[in-house]
Amino acid sequence: MNTRPPLPPSRVETPPTTTETVAHAARLLARGGLVAVPTETVYGLAGDARNPTAIARIFAAKGRPASNPLISHVADLDAARALAHVPPLAERLAAAFWPGPLTLVLPRRADSPVCDLACAGLNTIALRVPAHPLMRQLLAATRFPLAAPSANPSGAVSPTQADHVAGGLGAALDLILDGGPSAVGLESTVVAVAGERATLLRAGGLARSEIEAVTGPLARAGEENASPRSPGQLSRHYAPRAALRLGATTARPGEARLAFGDGLAVGDGPSINLSPTGDLIEAAARLFAALHQLDAMGVTHIAVAPIPDTGLGEAINDRLARAARGRTPAQPDKGSAP
Ligand code: TXA
Ligand code: MG
């Protein structure tokens, strides 16, 4: 792990980030530096995807197993074509959703400049064209692909604000670009495309129904004939320090509340409502910030209201289930929260 001193506050750039700041970030990256970048999904920890030393620093900073490959971010579909073979079905997905919260796992080109370490030695590569204007400026300035996992210690909640990044990984970074709160708030949806078959590897910020309008029914990872599961889909992930109790209809004594719509809207103790109107897009955008906030308040137990499994609810429930796994309070149902 990195032992450098904490990031001085002056190195956290706040809006408006100037063209000069972006050029500075691009120079740092070209020299093998690490820059935290805003994207519309979550903040990323970016390095030059071609540079194995930079990529090794990313794995070390996050404490991430090197068997878990990174997403390479590129400026457009043409840049993606230099790194991967893009079958017609992937072209259609890219045309429909790039730039945006969709990552495509595609066969890697033999002459791709992305280093093996970034791809964990696989013969596929994960590619995304992000939509955040600051990230787009940065990609235009670097003209090389940026490998960027979410900018959090491995297993922790992904950052949706610059201060989350500074709190979790600040010491390991050369610069944090502050692009404001992430608009989508959930990581990208990851889809593997092999020939005419598309497989959902990770639910995320683009709803399944939108993708299926282009692809027809998506295969699920683990199904027969589906591509291998995404190495990053560890069962416990996105975890705050507190224990989560999902699908709660009432809060127990000592529990903080993560409310949604009218669910868990009433009670004592700290409470955050992901969307008082029951809007799943708003709830997605607020989810990780709410978990960061409840952690910062020092709560130890959180009751979570039921969230419908439609639209972005699929990804919200996926993240909540992973965050809750292995963290359930010792005594089941009838005891009060310790
Ligand atoms: O929204 C996002 O996707 C954010 C922003 C920064 O772009 N990034 C992100 O990266 O969430 P990360 O590393 O936390 O998640 C990438 C996921 C992991 O589950 C990883 O296993 C999977 O993509 N992945 C990467 N390359 C893959 C490959 N070749 N085959 C299968 N899965 C792959
Ligand atoms: Mg991540």
PDB file of C-alpha atoms in Angstrom, residues 7-285:
ATOM      1  CA  LEU A   7      -2.872  14.871  -0.341  1.00  0.00           C
ATOM      2  CA  PRO A   8      -2.587  18.584   0.450  1.00  0.00           C
ATOM      3  CA  PRO A   9      -6.007  20.198  -0.020  1.00  0.00           C
ATOM      4  CA  SER A  10      -4.616  22.524  -2.723  1.00  0.00           C
ATOM      5  CA  ARG A  11      -4.271  19.534  -5.033  1.00  0.00           C
ATOM      6  CA  VAL A  12      -8.002  18.863  -4.990  1.00  0.00           C
ATOM      7  CA  GLU A  13      -9.174  21.003  -7.880  1.00  0.00           C
ATOM      8  CA  THR A  14     -12.619  22.505  -7.483  1.00  0.00           C
ATOM      9  CA  PRO A  15     -14.889  23.815 -10.264  1.00  0.00           C
ATOM     10  CA  PRO A  16     -14.454  25.548 -12.580  1.00  0.00           C
ATOM     11  CA  THR A  17     -11.557  23.320 -13.635  1.00  0.00           C
ATOM     12  CA  THR A  18      -9.600  25.201 -16.260  1.00  0.00           C
ATOM     13  CA  THR A  19      -8.112  24.034 -19.542  1.00  0.00           C
ATOM     14  CA  GLU A  20      -4.726  24.449 -17.846  1.00  0.00           C
ATOM     15  CA  THR A  21      -5.736  22.016 -15.063  1.00  0.00           C
ATOM     16  CA  VAL A  22      -6.813  19.453 -17.642  1.00  0.00           C
ATOM     17  CA  ALA A  23      -3.510  19.887 -19.516  1.00  0.00           C
ATOM     18  CA  HIS A  24      -1.661  19.445 -16.205  1.00  0.00           C
ATOM     19  CA  ALA A  25      -3.632  16.258 -15.500  1.00  0.00           C
ATOM     20  CA  ALA A  26      -2.816  14.956 -18.984  1.00  0.00           C
ATOM     21  CA  ARG A  27       0.906  15.594 -18.403  1.00  0.00           C
ATOM     22  CA  LEU A  28       0.806  13.796 -15.048  1.00  0.00           C
ATOM     23  CA  LEU A  29      -0.897  10.817 -16.680  1.00  0.00           C
ATOM     24  CA  ALA A  30       1.614  10.721 -19.547  1.00  0.00           C
ATOM     25  CA  ARG A  31       4.393  10.500 -16.933  1.00  0.00           C
ATOM     26  CA  GLY A  32       2.740   7.531 -15.220  1.00  0.00           C
ATOM     27  CA  GLY A  33       0.864   9.542 -12.571  1.00  0.00           C
ATOM     28  CA  LEU A  34      -2.524   8.721 -11.071  1.00  0.00           C
ATOM     29  CA  VAL A  35      -5.394  11.199 -11.389  1.00  0.00           C
ATOM     30  CA  ALA A  36      -8.858  10.817  -9.907  1.00  0.00           C
ATOM     31  CA  VAL A  37     -11.385  11.793 -12.543  1.00  0.00           C
ATOM     32  CA  PRO A  38     -15.081  12.593 -12.479  1.00  0.00           C
ATOM     33  CA  THR A  39     -17.353  10.497 -14.657  1.00  0.00           C
ATOM     34  CA  GLU A  40     -21.134  10.522 -14.914  1.00  0.00           C
ATOM     35  CA  THR A  41     -21.278   7.150 -13.120  1.00  0.00           C
ATOM     36  CA  VAL A  42     -18.735   7.355 -10.264  1.00  0.00           C
ATOM     37  CA  TYR A  43     -15.264   8.875  -9.844  1.00  0.00           C
ATOM     38  CA  GLY A  44     -12.459   6.845 -11.428  1.00  0.00           C
ATOM     39  CA  LEU A  45      -8.813   6.340 -10.478  1.00  0.00           C
ATOM     40  CA  ALA A  46      -7.138   6.915 -13.842  1.00  0.00           C
ATOM     41  CA  GLY A  47      -3.759   5.911 -15.208  1.00  0.00           C
ATOM     42  CA  ASP A  48      -2.259   5.424 -18.671  1.00  0.00           C
ATOM     43  CA  ALA A  49      -3.674   2.061 -19.788  1.00  0.00           C
ATOM     44  CA  ARG A  50      -0.500   1.421 -21.823  1.00  0.00           C
ATOM     45  CA  ASN A  51       1.839   1.840 -18.860  1.00  0.00           C
ATOM     46  CA  PRO A  52       2.204  -1.256 -16.623  1.00  0.00           C
ATOM     47  CA  THR A  53       3.885   0.765 -13.855  1.00  0.00           C
ATOM     48  CA  ALA A  54       0.960   3.187 -13.664  1.00  0.00           C
ATOM     49  CA  ILE A  55      -1.480   0.271 -13.713  1.00  0.00           C
ATOM     50  CA  ALA A  56       0.448  -1.509 -10.955  1.00  0.00           C
ATOM     51  CA  ARG A  57       0.144   1.673  -8.862  1.00  0.00           C
ATOM     52  CA  ILE A  58      -3.635   1.633  -9.391  1.00  0.00           C
ATOM     53  CA  PHE A  59      -3.912  -1.964  -8.130  1.00  0.00           C
ATOM     54  CA  ALA A  60      -1.678  -1.132  -5.157  1.00  0.00           C
ATOM     55  CA  ALA A  61      -3.562   2.063  -4.270  1.00  0.00           C
ATOM     56  CA  LYS A  62      -6.910   0.255  -4.242  1.00  0.00           C
ATOM     57  CA  GLY A  63      -5.635  -2.968  -2.665  1.00  0.00           C
ATOM     58  CA  ARG A  64      -7.274  -4.665  -5.640  1.00  0.00           C
ATOM     59  CA  PRO A  65      -6.418  -8.234  -6.688  1.00  0.00           C
ATOM     60  CA  ALA A  66      -4.483  -8.136  -9.980  1.00  0.00           C
ATOM     61  CA  SER A  67      -6.806 -10.846 -11.306  1.00  0.00           C
ATOM     62  CA  ASN A  68      -9.588  -8.241 -11.581  1.00  0.00           C
ATOM     63  CA  PRO A  69      -9.209  -6.329 -14.880  1.00  0.00           C
ATOM     64  CA  LEU A  70      -9.791  -2.589 -15.342  1.00  0.00           C
ATOM     65  CA  ILE A  71     -12.028  -0.677 -17.742  1.00  0.00           C
ATOM     66  CA  SER A  72     -10.171   1.324 -20.407  1.00  0.00           C
ATOM     67  CA  HIS A  73     -11.842   4.673 -21.126  1.00  0.00           C
ATOM     68  CA  VAL A  74     -11.582   6.076 -24.639  1.00  0.00           C
ATOM     69  CA  ALA A  75     -12.803   9.186 -26.455  1.00  0.00           C
ATOM     70  CA  ASP A  76     -15.036   7.521 -29.032  1.00  0.00           C
ATOM     71  CA  LEU A  77     -15.879   4.381 -30.980  1.00  0.00           C
ATOM     72  CA  ASP A  78     -12.933   4.887 -33.341  1.00  0.00           C
ATOM     73  CA  ALA A  79     -10.544   4.842 -30.395  1.00  0.00           C
ATOM     74  CA  ALA A  80     -12.287   1.681 -29.156  1.00  0.00           C
ATOM     75  CA  ARG A  81     -11.715   0.013 -32.526  1.00  0.00           C
ATOM     76  CA  ALA A  82      -7.947   0.425 -32.058  1.00  0.00           C
ATOM     77  CA  LEU A  83      -8.141  -1.685 -28.884  1.00  0.00           C
ATOM     78  CA  ALA A  84     -10.805  -4.305 -29.584  1.00  0.00           C
ATOM     79  CA  HIS A  85     -12.647  -6.154 -32.297  1.00  0.00           C
ATOM     80  CA  VAL A  86     -16.074  -4.558 -32.371  1.00  0.00           C
ATOM     81  CA  PRO A  87     -18.770  -6.897 -33.725  1.00  0.00           C
ATOM     82  CA  PRO A  88     -21.904  -5.383 -35.331  1.00  0.00           C
ATOM     83  CA  LEU A  89     -24.009  -5.900 -32.190  1.00  0.00           C
ATOM     84  CA  ALA A  90     -21.439  -3.935 -30.162  1.00  0.00           C
ATOM     85  CA  GLU A  91     -21.418  -1.210 -32.830  1.00  0.00           C
ATOM     86  CA  ARG A  92     -25.188  -0.884 -32.383  1.00  0.00           C
ATOM     87  CA  LEU A  93     -24.846  -0.660 -28.593  1.00  0.00           C
ATOM     88  CA  ALA A  94     -22.088   1.931 -28.902  1.00  0.00           C
ATOM     89  CA  ALA A  95     -24.168   3.986 -31.343  1.00  0.00           C
ATOM     90  CA  ALA A  96     -27.121   3.895 -28.945  1.00  0.00           C
ATOM     91  CA  PHE A  97     -25.365   4.500 -25.595  1.00  0.00           C
ATOM     92  CA  TRP A  98     -21.880   6.015 -26.006  1.00  0.00           C
ATOM     93  CA  PRO A  99     -20.900   8.334 -24.506  1.00  0.00           C
ATOM     94  CA  GLY A 100     -22.641   6.983 -21.407  1.00  0.00           C
ATOM     95  CA  PRO A 101     -22.841   4.459 -18.556  1.00  0.00           C
ATOM     96  CA  LEU A 102     -22.282   1.313 -20.634  1.00  0.00           C
ATOM     97  CA  THR A 103     -19.074  -0.773 -20.624  1.00  0.00           C
ATOM     98  CA  LEU A 104     -18.552  -3.299 -23.409  1.00  0.00           C
ATOM     99  CA  VAL A 105     -16.327  -6.353 -22.908  1.00  0.00           C
ATOM    100  CA  LEU A 106     -14.982  -7.239 -26.344  1.00  0.00           C
ATOM    101  CA  PRO A 107     -12.299  -9.453 -27.897  1.00  0.00           C
ATOM    102  CA  ARG A 108      -8.970  -7.684 -27.464  1.00  0.00           C
ATOM    103  CA  ARG A 109      -6.941  -6.849 -30.560  1.00  0.00           C
ATOM    104  CA  ALA A 110      -3.529  -8.537 -30.706  1.00  0.00           C
ATOM    105  CA  ASP A 111      -1.937  -5.140 -31.490  1.00  0.00           C
ATOM    106  CA  SER A 112      -3.792  -3.264 -28.724  1.00  0.00           C
ATOM    107  CA  PRO A 113      -1.417  -0.940 -26.831  1.00  0.00           C
ATOM    108  CA  VAL A 114      -3.240  -1.559 -23.530  1.00  0.00           C
ATOM    109  CA  CYS A 115      -0.924  -3.489 -21.211  1.00  0.00           C
ATOM    110  CA  ASP A 116      -1.670  -7.058 -20.102  1.00  0.00           C
ATOM    111  CA  LEU A 117      -1.870  -6.038 -16.470  1.00  0.00           C
ATOM    112  CA  ALA A 118      -4.821  -3.687 -17.153  1.00  0.00           C
ATOM    113  CA  CYS A 119      -6.675  -6.603 -18.771  1.00  0.00           C
ATOM    114  CA  ALA A 120      -5.537  -9.111 -16.117  1.00  0.00           C
ATOM    115  CA  GLY A 121      -4.063 -11.161 -18.942  1.00  0.00           C
ATOM    116  CA  LEU A 122      -7.497 -11.910 -20.472  1.00  0.00           C
ATOM    117  CA  ASN A 123      -8.046 -11.959 -24.221  1.00  0.00           C
ATOM    118  CA  THR A 124     -10.958  -9.564 -23.770  1.00  0.00           C
ATOM    119  CA  ILE A 125     -10.973  -5.873 -22.859  1.00  0.00           C
ATOM    120  CA  ALA A 126     -13.588  -3.715 -21.103  1.00  0.00           C
ATOM    121  CA  LEU A 127     -14.165  -0.376 -22.892  1.00  0.00           C
ATOM    122  CA  ARG A 128     -16.238   2.665 -22.100  1.00  0.00           C
ATOM    123  CA  VAL A 129     -16.717   6.127 -23.596  1.00  0.00           C
ATOM    124  CA  PRO A 130     -17.634   8.338 -20.639  1.00  0.00           C
ATOM    125  CA  ALA A 131     -19.975  11.322 -20.947  1.00  0.00           C
ATOM    126  CA  HIS A 132     -18.716  13.690 -18.235  1.00  0.00           C
ATOM    127  CA  PRO A 133     -17.419  16.822 -20.004  1.00  0.00           C
ATOM    128  CA  LEU A 134     -14.258  17.050 -17.886  1.00  0.00           C
ATOM    129  CA  MET A 135     -13.357  13.417 -18.572  1.00  0.00           C
ATOM    130  CA  ARG A 136     -14.018  13.996 -22.269  1.00  0.00           C
ATOM    131  CA  GLN A 137     -11.675  16.995 -22.245  1.00  0.00           C
ATOM    132  CA  LEU A 138      -9.047  14.893 -20.515  1.00  0.00           C
ATOM    133  CA  LEU A 139      -9.327  12.063 -23.059  1.00  0.00           C
ATOM    134  CA  ALA A 140      -9.054  14.613 -25.878  1.00  0.00           C
ATOM    135  CA  ALA A 141      -5.884  15.952 -24.235  1.00  0.00           C
ATOM    136  CA  THR A 142      -4.190  12.597 -23.506  1.00  0.00           C
ATOM    137  CA  ARG A 143      -5.097  10.865 -26.781  1.00  0.00           C
ATOM    138  CA  PHE A 144      -4.309   7.579 -25.024  1.00  0.00           C
ATOM    139  CA  PRO A 145      -6.722   5.215 -23.222  1.00  0.00           C
ATOM    140  CA  LEU A 146      -7.217   5.733 -19.496  1.00  0.00           C
ATOM    141  CA  ALA A 147      -7.628   2.675 -17.327  1.00  0.00           C
ATOM    142  CA  ALA A 148      -9.856   3.678 -14.432  1.00  0.00           C
ATOM    143  CA  PRO A 149     -11.515   1.554 -11.793  1.00  0.00           C
ATOM    144  CA  SER A 150     -13.794   3.285  -9.315  1.00  0.00           C
ATOM    145  CA  ALA A 151     -11.648   5.510  -7.065  1.00  0.00           C
ATOM    146  CA  ASN A 152     -12.263   3.678  -3.776  1.00  0.00           C
ATOM    147  CA  PRO A 153     -10.312   1.136  -1.740  1.00  0.00           C
ATOM    148  CA  SER A 154     -11.234  -2.324  -3.043  1.00  0.00           C
ATOM    149  CA  GLY A 155     -14.516  -3.519  -1.505  1.00  0.00           C
ATOM    150  CA  ALA A 156     -15.600  -0.084  -0.250  1.00  0.00           C
ATOM    151  CA  VAL A 157     -18.427   2.123  -1.498  1.00  0.00           C
ATOM    152  CA  SER A 158     -17.679   3.860  -4.820  1.00  0.00           C
ATOM    153  CA  PRO A 159     -17.126   7.643  -4.713  1.00  0.00           C
ATOM    154  CA  THR A 160     -19.652   9.988  -6.291  1.00  0.00           C
ATOM    155  CA  GLN A 161     -18.011  13.209  -5.048  1.00  0.00           C
ATOM    156  CA  ALA A 162     -14.413  14.460  -4.987  1.00  0.00           C
ATOM    157  CA  ASP A 163     -14.365  14.505  -1.170  1.00  0.00           C
ATOM    158  CA  HIS A 164     -15.233  10.783  -1.083  1.00  0.00           C
ATOM    159  CA  VAL A 165     -12.106  10.163  -3.177  1.00  0.00           C
ATOM    160  CA  ALA A 166      -9.918  12.358  -0.991  1.00  0.00           C
ATOM    161  CA  GLY A 167     -11.168  10.522   2.118  1.00  0.00           C
ATOM    162  CA  GLY A 168     -10.579   7.034   0.715  1.00  0.00           C
ATOM    163  CA  LEU A 169      -7.521   7.243  -1.531  1.00  0.00           C
ATOM    164  CA  GLY A 170      -6.206  10.807  -1.327  1.00  0.00           C
ATOM    165  CA  ALA A 171      -2.698   9.840  -0.247  1.00  0.00           C
ATOM    166  CA  ALA A 172      -2.159   7.599  -3.272  1.00  0.00           C
ATOM    167  CA  LEU A 173      -3.086  10.228  -5.879  1.00  0.00           C
ATOM    168  CA  ASP A 174      -1.210  12.895  -7.781  1.00  0.00           C
ATOM    169  CA  LEU A 175      -4.347  14.961  -8.453  1.00  0.00           C
ATOM    170  CA  ILE A 176      -8.096  14.888  -7.984  1.00  0.00           C
ATOM    171  CA  LEU A 177     -10.192  16.628 -10.630  1.00  0.00           C
ATOM    172  CA  ASP A 178     -13.427  17.801  -9.065  1.00  0.00           C
ATOM    173  CA  GLY A 179     -16.287  17.623 -11.546  1.00  0.00           C
ATOM    174  CA  GLY A 180     -19.103  17.891  -9.005  1.00  0.00           C
ATOM    175  CA  PRO A 181     -21.400  15.053  -7.901  1.00  0.00           C
ATOM    176  CA  SER A 182     -21.713  12.155 -10.376  1.00  0.00           C
ATOM    177  CA  ALA A 183     -25.063  12.488 -12.162  1.00  0.00           C
ATOM    178  CA  VAL A 184     -25.853   8.757 -12.498  1.00  0.00           C
ATOM    179  CA  GLY A 185     -24.285   7.640  -9.209  1.00  0.00           C
ATOM    180  CA  LEU A 186     -23.961   3.901 -10.017  1.00  0.00           C
ATOM    181  CA  GLU A 187     -21.124   2.230 -11.917  1.00  0.00           C
ATOM    182  CA  SER A 188     -21.633   1.503 -15.593  1.00  0.00           C
ATOM    183  CA  THR A 189     -23.588  -1.523 -16.772  1.00  0.00           C
ATOM    184  CA  VAL A 190     -21.095  -4.118 -18.063  1.00  0.00           C
ATOM    185  CA  VAL A 191     -22.113  -6.166 -21.115  1.00  0.00           C
ATOM    186  CA  ALA A 192     -19.914  -8.742 -22.858  1.00  0.00           C
ATOM    187  CA  VAL A 193     -20.474  -9.076 -26.591  1.00  0.00           C
ATOM    188  CA  ALA A 194     -19.250 -12.149 -28.451  1.00  0.00           C
ATOM    189  CA  GLY A 195     -20.547 -12.382 -32.014  1.00  0.00           C
ATOM    190  CA  GLU A 196     -24.288 -11.727 -31.838  1.00  0.00           C
ATOM    191  CA  ARG A 197     -24.585 -12.738 -28.175  1.00  0.00           C
ATOM    192  CA  ALA A 198     -24.712 -10.132 -25.410  1.00  0.00           C
ATOM    193  CA  THR A 199     -24.317 -11.106 -21.745  1.00  0.00           C
ATOM    194  CA  LEU A 200     -25.023  -8.913 -18.722  1.00  0.00           C
ATOM    195  CA  LEU A 201     -21.947  -9.068 -16.445  1.00  0.00           C
ATOM    196  CA  ARG A 202     -22.878  -6.244 -14.068  1.00  0.00           C
ATOM    197  CA  ALA A 203     -26.147  -4.363 -13.625  1.00  0.00           C
ATOM    198  CA  GLY A 204     -25.430  -0.635 -13.496  1.00  0.00           C
ATOM    199  CA  GLY A 205     -26.320   2.896 -14.454  1.00  0.00           C
ATOM    200  CA  LEU A 206     -27.942   1.942 -17.763  1.00  0.00           C
ATOM    201  CA  ALA A 207     -31.134  -0.064 -17.203  1.00  0.00           C
ATOM    202  CA  ARG A 208     -31.379  -3.565 -18.645  1.00  0.00           C
ATOM    203  CA  SER A 209     -34.601  -2.673 -20.521  1.00  0.00           C
ATOM    204  CA  GLU A 210     -32.793   0.053 -22.488  1.00  0.00           C
ATOM    205  CA  ILE A 211     -30.063  -2.359 -23.543  1.00  0.00           C
ATOM    206  CA  GLU A 212     -32.520  -5.142 -24.372  1.00  0.00           C
ATOM    207  CA  ALA A 213     -34.353  -2.753 -26.704  1.00  0.00           C
ATOM    208  CA  VAL A 214     -31.185  -3.008 -28.844  1.00  0.00           C
ATOM    209  CA  THR A 215     -29.999  -6.572 -28.133  1.00  0.00           C
ATOM    210  CA  GLY A 216     -33.123  -8.556 -27.296  1.00  0.00           C
ATOM    211  CA  PRO A 217     -33.036 -10.568 -24.025  1.00  0.00           C
ATOM    212  CA  LEU A 218     -29.575 -10.456 -22.442  1.00  0.00           C
ATOM    213  CA  ALA A 219     -27.933 -13.685 -21.349  1.00  0.00           C
ATOM    214  CA  ARG A 220     -26.956 -13.735 -17.676  1.00  0.00           C
ATOM    215  CA  ALA A 221     -23.386 -14.404 -16.589  1.00  0.00           C
ATOM    216  CA  GLY A 222     -23.124 -17.996 -15.403  1.00  0.00           C
ATOM    217  CA  GLU A 223     -25.864 -19.219 -17.794  1.00  0.00           C
ATOM    218  CA  GLU A 224     -24.977 -21.946 -20.214  1.00  0.00           C
ATOM    219  CA  ASN A 225     -23.150 -20.504 -23.230  1.00  0.00           C
ATOM    220  CA  ALA A 226     -22.809 -17.129 -21.529  1.00  0.00           C
ATOM    221  CA  SER A 227     -19.388 -15.474 -21.276  1.00  0.00           C
ATOM    222  CA  PRO A 228     -17.443 -16.068 -18.052  1.00  0.00           C
ATOM    223  CA  ARG A 229     -18.537 -14.071 -15.060  1.00  0.00           C
ATOM    224  CA  SER A 230     -16.916 -10.720 -14.575  1.00  0.00           C
ATOM    225  CA  PRO A 231     -13.902 -11.284 -12.297  1.00  0.00           C
ATOM    226  CA  GLY A 232     -14.927  -8.223 -10.302  1.00  0.00           C
ATOM    227  CA  GLN A 233     -18.291  -9.558  -9.223  1.00  0.00           C
ATOM    228  CA  LEU A 234     -17.096 -10.580  -5.777  1.00  0.00           C
ATOM    229  CA  SER A 235     -20.014 -11.406  -3.553  1.00  0.00           C
ATOM    230  CA  ARG A 236     -19.245  -8.775  -0.914  1.00  0.00           C
ATOM    231  CA  HIS A 237     -18.527  -5.348  -2.281  1.00  0.00           C
ATOM    232  CA  TYR A 238     -19.663  -1.709  -2.172  1.00  0.00           C
ATOM    233  CA  ALA A 239     -19.706  -2.113   1.602  1.00  0.00           C
ATOM    234  CA  PRO A 240     -19.996   0.684   4.164  1.00  0.00           C
ATOM    235  CA  ARG A 241     -18.727   0.042   7.693  1.00  0.00           C
ATOM    236  CA  ALA A 242     -22.254  -0.301   9.063  1.00  0.00           C
ATOM    237  CA  ALA A 243     -24.342  -3.493   8.832  1.00  0.00           C
ATOM    238  CA  LEU A 244     -27.282  -3.285   6.442  1.00  0.00           C
ATOM    239  CA  ARG A 245     -30.703  -4.936   6.931  1.00  0.00           C
ATOM    240  CA  LEU A 246     -32.501  -4.982   3.576  1.00  0.00           C
ATOM    241  CA  GLY A 247     -36.210  -4.881   2.774  1.00  0.00           C
ATOM    242  CA  ALA A 248     -37.004  -3.428   6.204  1.00  0.00           C
ATOM    243  CA  THR A 249     -40.543  -2.177   6.728  1.00  0.00           C
ATOM    244  CA  THR A 250     -39.897  -0.733  10.213  1.00  0.00           C
ATOM    245  CA  ALA A 251     -36.672   0.383  11.891  1.00  0.00           C
ATOM    246  CA  ARG A 252     -35.539  -1.331  15.097  1.00  0.00           C
ATOM    247  CA  PRO A 253     -34.161   0.600  18.048  1.00  0.00           C
ATOM    248  CA  GLY A 254     -30.603   1.700  17.337  1.00  0.00           C
ATOM    249  CA  GLU A 255     -30.930   1.437  13.566  1.00  0.00           C
ATOM    250  CA  ALA A 256     -30.430   4.341  11.186  1.00  0.00           C
ATOM    251  CA  ARG A 257     -32.744   4.384   8.182  1.00  0.00           C
ATOM    252  CA  LEU A 258     -32.139   4.420   4.459  1.00  0.00           C
ATOM    253  CA  ALA A 259     -35.638   5.304   3.296  1.00  0.00           C
ATOM    254  CA  PHE A 260     -37.232   5.245  -0.150  1.00  0.00           C
ATOM    255  CA  GLY A 261     -40.596   6.828  -1.014  1.00  0.00           C
ATOM    256  CA  ASP A 262     -42.915   6.198   1.945  1.00  0.00           C
ATOM    257  CA  GLY A 263     -40.879   3.155   3.056  1.00  0.00           C
ATOM    258  CA  LEU A 264     -39.167   3.761   6.433  1.00  0.00           C
ATOM    259  CA  ALA A 265     -40.107   7.430   6.132  1.00  0.00           C
ATOM    260  CA  VAL A 266     -41.101   7.482   9.819  1.00  0.00           C
ATOM    261  CA  GLY A 267     -38.902   6.680  12.844  1.00  0.00           C
ATOM    262  CA  ASP A 268     -36.200   7.923  15.229  1.00  0.00           C
ATOM    263  CA  GLY A 269     -32.494   8.233  14.630  1.00  0.00           C
ATOM    264  CA  PRO A 270     -30.524   9.345  11.606  1.00  0.00           C
ATOM    265  CA  SER A 271     -32.331   8.885   8.318  1.00  0.00           C
ATOM    266  CA  ILE A 272     -31.701   9.594   4.652  1.00  0.00           C
ATOM    267  CA  ASN A 273     -34.443   9.243   2.069  1.00  0.00           C
ATOM    268  CA  LEU A 274     -33.012   8.171  -1.296  1.00  0.00           C
ATOM    269  CA  SER A 275     -36.051   9.611  -3.039  1.00  0.00           C
ATOM    270  CA  PRO A 276     -39.125  10.852  -1.168  1.00  0.00           C
ATOM    271  CA  THR A 277     -41.108  10.633  -4.426  1.00  0.00           C
ATOM    272  CA  GLY A 278     -39.959   7.048  -5.107  1.00  0.00           C
ATOM    273  CA  ASP A 279     -37.918   7.984  -8.194  1.00  0.00           C
ATOM    274  CA  LEU A 280     -35.318   5.259  -8.940  1.00  0.00           C
ATOM    275  CA  ILE A 281     -33.083   7.560 -10.993  1.00  0.00           C
ATOM    276  CA  GLU A 282     -32.848  10.002  -8.094  1.00  0.00           C
ATOM    277  CA  ALA A 283     -32.276   7.095  -5.674  1.00  0.00           C
ATOM    278  CA  ALA A 284     -29.413   5.750  -7.827  1.00  0.00           C
ATOM    279  CA  ALA A 285     -27.752   9.144  -7.907  1.00  0.00           C
TER     280      ALA A 285
END
